[in-house]
mmCIF file of C-alpha atoms in Angstrom:
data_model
loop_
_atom_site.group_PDB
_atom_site.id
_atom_site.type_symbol
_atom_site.label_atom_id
_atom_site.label_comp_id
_atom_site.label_asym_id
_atom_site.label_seq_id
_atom_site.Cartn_x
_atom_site.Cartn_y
_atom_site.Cartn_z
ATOM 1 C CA UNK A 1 160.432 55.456 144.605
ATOM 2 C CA UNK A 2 162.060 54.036 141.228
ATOM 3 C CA UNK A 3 161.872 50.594 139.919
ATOM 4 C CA UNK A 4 163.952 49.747 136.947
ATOM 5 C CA UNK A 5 161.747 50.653 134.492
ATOM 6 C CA UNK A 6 161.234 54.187 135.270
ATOM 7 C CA UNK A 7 165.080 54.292 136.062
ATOM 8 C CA UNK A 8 165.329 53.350 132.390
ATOM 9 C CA UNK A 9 162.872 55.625 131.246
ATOM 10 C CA UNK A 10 165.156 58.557 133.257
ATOM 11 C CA UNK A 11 168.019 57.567 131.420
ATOM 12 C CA UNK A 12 166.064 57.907 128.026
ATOM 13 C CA UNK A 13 165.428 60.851 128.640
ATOM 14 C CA UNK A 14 168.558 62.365 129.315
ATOM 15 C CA UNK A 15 169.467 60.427 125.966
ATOM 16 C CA UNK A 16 166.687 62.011 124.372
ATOM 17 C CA UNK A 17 167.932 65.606 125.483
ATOM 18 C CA UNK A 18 171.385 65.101 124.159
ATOM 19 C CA UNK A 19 170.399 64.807 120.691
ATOM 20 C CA UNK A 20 172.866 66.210 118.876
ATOM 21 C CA UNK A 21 175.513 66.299 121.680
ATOM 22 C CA UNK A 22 178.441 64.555 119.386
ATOM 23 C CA UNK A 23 180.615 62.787 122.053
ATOM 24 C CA UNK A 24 178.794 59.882 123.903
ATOM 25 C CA UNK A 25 178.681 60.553 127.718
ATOM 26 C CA UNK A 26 179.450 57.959 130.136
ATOM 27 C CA UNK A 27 177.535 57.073 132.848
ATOM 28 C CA UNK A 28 178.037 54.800 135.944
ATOM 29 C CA UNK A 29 175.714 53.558 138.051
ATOM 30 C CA UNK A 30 176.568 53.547 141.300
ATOM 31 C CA UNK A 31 174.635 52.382 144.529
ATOM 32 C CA UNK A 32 170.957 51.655 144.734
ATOM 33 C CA UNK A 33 170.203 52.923 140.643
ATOM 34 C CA UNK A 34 172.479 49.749 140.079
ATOM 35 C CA UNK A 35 171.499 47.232 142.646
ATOM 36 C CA UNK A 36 167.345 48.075 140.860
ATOM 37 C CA UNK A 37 168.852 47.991 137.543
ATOM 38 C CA UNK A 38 170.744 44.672 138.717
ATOM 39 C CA UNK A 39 167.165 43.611 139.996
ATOM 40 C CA UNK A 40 168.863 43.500 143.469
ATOM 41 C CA UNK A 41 166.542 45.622 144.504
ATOM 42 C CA UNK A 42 162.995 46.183 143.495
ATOM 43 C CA UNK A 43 162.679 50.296 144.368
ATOM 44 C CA UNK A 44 165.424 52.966 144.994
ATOM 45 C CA UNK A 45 164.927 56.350 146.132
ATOM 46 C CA UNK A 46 166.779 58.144 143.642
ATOM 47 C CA UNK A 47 169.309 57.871 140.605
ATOM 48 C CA UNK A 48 173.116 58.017 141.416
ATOM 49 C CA UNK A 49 175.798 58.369 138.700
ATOM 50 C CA UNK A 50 179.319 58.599 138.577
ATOM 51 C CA UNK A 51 180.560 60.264 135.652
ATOM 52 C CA UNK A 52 183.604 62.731 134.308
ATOM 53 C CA UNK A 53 184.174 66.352 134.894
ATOM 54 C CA UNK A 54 182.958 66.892 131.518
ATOM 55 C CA UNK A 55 179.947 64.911 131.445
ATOM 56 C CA UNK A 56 179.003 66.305 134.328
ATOM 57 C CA UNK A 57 179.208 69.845 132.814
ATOM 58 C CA UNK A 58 176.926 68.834 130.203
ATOM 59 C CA UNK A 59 174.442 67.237 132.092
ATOM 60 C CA UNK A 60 173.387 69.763 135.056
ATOM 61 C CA UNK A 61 170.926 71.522 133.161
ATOM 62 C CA UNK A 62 169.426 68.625 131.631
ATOM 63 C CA UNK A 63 169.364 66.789 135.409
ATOM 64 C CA UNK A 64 168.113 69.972 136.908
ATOM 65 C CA UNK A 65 165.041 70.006 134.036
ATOM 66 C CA UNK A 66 163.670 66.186 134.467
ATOM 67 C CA UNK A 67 164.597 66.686 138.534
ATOM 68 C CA UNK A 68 162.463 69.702 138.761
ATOM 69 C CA UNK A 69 159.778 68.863 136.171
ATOM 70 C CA UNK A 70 159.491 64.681 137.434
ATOM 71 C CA UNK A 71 159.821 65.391 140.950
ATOM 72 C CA UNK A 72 162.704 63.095 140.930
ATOM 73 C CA UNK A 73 166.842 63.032 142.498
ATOM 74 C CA UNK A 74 169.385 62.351 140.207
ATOM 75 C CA UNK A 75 172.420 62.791 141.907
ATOM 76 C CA UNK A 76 175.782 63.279 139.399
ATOM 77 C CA UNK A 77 178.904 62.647 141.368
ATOM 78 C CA UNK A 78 181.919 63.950 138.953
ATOM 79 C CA UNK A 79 184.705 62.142 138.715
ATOM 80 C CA UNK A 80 183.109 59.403 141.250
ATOM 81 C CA UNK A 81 183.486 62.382 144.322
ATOM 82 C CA UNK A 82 181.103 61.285 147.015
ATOM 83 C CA UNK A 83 180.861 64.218 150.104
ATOM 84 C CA UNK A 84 183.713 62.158 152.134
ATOM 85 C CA UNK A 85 185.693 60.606 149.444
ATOM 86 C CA UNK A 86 186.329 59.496 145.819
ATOM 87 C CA UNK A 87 185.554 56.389 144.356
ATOM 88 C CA UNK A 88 189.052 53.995 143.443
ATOM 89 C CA UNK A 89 190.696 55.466 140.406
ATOM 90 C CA UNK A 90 189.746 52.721 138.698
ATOM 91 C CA UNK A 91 186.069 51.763 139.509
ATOM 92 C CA UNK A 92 185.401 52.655 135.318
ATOM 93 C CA UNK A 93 187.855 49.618 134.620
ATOM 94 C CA UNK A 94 185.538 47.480 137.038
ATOM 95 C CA UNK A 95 182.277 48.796 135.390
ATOM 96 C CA UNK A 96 179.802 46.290 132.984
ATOM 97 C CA UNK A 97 178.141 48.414 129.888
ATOM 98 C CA UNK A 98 174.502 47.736 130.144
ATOM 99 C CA UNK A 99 171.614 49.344 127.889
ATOM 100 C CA UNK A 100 171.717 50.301 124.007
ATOM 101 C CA UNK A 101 170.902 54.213 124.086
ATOM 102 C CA UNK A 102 172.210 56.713 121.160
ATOM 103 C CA UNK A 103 173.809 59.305 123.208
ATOM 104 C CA UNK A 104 174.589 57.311 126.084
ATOM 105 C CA UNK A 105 177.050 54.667 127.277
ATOM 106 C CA UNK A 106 175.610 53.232 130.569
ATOM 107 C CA UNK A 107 177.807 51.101 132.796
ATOM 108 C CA UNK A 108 177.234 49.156 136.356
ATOM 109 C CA UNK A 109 180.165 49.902 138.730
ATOM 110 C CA UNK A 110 181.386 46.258 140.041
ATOM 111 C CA UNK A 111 179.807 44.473 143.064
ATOM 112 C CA UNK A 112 182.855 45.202 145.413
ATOM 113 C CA UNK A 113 181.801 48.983 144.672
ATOM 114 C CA UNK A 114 178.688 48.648 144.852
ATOM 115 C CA UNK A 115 179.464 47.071 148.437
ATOM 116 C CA UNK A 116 181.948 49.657 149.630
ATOM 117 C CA UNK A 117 179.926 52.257 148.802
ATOM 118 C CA UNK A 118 177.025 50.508 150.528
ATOM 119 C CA UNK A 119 178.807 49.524 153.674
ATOM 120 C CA UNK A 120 179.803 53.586 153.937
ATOM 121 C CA UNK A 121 176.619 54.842 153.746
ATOM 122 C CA UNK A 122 176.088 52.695 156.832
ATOM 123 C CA UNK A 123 172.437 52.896 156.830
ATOM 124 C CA UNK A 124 170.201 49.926 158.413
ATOM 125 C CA UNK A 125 168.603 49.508 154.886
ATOM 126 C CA UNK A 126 171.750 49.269 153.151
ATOM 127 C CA UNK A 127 172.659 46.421 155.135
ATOM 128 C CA UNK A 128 169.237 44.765 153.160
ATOM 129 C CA UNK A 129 170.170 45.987 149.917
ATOM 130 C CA UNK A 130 173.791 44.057 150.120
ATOM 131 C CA UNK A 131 172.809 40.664 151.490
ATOM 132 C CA UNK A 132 173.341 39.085 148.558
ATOM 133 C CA UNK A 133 176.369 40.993 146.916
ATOM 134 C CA UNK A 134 177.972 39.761 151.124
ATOM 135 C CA UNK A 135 177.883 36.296 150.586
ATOM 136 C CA UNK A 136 180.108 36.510 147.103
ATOM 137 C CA UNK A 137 182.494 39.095 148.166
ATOM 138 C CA UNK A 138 185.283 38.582 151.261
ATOM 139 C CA UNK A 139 185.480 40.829 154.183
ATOM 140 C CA UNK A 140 188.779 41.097 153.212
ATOM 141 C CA UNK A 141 188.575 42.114 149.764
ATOM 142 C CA UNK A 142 186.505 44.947 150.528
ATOM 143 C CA UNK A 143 188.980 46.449 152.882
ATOM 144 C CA UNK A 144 191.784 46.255 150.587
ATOM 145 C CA UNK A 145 189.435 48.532 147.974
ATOM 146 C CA UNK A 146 188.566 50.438 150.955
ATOM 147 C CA UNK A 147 192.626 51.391 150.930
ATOM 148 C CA UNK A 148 192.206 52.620 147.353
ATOM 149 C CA UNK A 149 189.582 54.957 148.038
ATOM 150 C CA UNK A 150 190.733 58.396 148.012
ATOM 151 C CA UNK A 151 189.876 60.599 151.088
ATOM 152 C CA UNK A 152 188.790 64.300 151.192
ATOM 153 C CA UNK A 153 190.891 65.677 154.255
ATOM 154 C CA UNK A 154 189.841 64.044 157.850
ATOM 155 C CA UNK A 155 187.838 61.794 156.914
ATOM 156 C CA UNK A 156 189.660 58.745 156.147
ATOM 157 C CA UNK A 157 189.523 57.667 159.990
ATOM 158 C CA UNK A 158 185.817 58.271 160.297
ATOM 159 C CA UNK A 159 184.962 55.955 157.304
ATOM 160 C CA UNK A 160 187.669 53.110 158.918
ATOM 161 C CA UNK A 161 184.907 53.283 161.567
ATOM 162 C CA UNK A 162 182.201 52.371 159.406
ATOM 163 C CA UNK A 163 183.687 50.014 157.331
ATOM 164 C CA UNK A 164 184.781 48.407 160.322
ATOM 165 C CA UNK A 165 181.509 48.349 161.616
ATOM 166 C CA UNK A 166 179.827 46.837 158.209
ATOM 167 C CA UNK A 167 182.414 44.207 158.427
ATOM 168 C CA UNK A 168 181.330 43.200 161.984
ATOM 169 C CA UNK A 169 177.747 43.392 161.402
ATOM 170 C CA UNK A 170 177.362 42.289 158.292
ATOM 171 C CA UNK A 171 179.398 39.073 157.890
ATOM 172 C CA UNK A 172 179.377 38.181 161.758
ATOM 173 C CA UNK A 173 176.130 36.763 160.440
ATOM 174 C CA UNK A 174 176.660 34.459 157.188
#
């Protein structure tokens, strides 16, 4: 389990290891890493980041070191690709900078992201983890983002399912 200020430490890190890297990499935080570093959530169970093609070239082998050497799962999802879809094209618009780190620029993805990708996953305690983020953020709203997602092949009705089924059991109850 992570709280925020090992997830910080992580991050450092990685910063640290770039020394001398001379184009800043960008990196969003996406699900639970930014609901702990939001203190939304006290623990998460790993470190999830969205972040370019690029970037995400550069920063295997340094992920696969502090992974395999801190016992530790970063996941790296390049160019926001989740297994069943990609994140809106413009969830990096949405994002909030956060931190002051020299090789680093480290952003929050928005609430309604942090939601949709939340209400997705489906899982009982990601219906915990989004209590709060439900009660500022219509039902409707985060279907219309849902439509901007973009699907990997025959899976866009599967997800309609869950989404559907956040929406029922999450804000039948507000």
């Amino acid at each position: 389990m992570i709280d925020k200020r090992r997830l910080i430490n992580y991050v450092n890190s990685i910063d640290l290891k770039l020394k001398g890297y001379t184009k800043k990499i960008n990196m969003y935080c996406v699900g639970g890493t930014a609901l702990t570093l939001r203190d939304k959530k006290i623990l998460s169970y790993d470190m999830d980041f969205a972040v370019s093609r690029e970037d995400f070239r550069t920063l295997s082998g340094i992920i696969a070191e502090i992974e395999w050497k801190e016992k530790v799962r970063i996941d790296l999802m390049p160019e926001g690709e989740h297994v069943d879809y990609f994140l809106p094209h413009d969830y990096q618009r949405h994002a909030k900078k956060i931190g002051l780190f020299r090789n680093i620029n480290l952003f929050i993805v928005s609430d309604l992201d942090i939601l949709l990708m939340k209400a997705l996953a489906g899982r009982d305690k990601d219906y915990i983890d989004v209590k709060g983020l439900k009660r500022k953020i219509k039902s409707e709203d985060l279907l219309k983002r849902f439509e901007e997602l973009r699907f990997k092949p025959g899976k866009k009705e599967q997800l309609k399912k869950k989404i559907d089924e956040f929406i029922k059991r999450a804000y039948s109850y507000q």
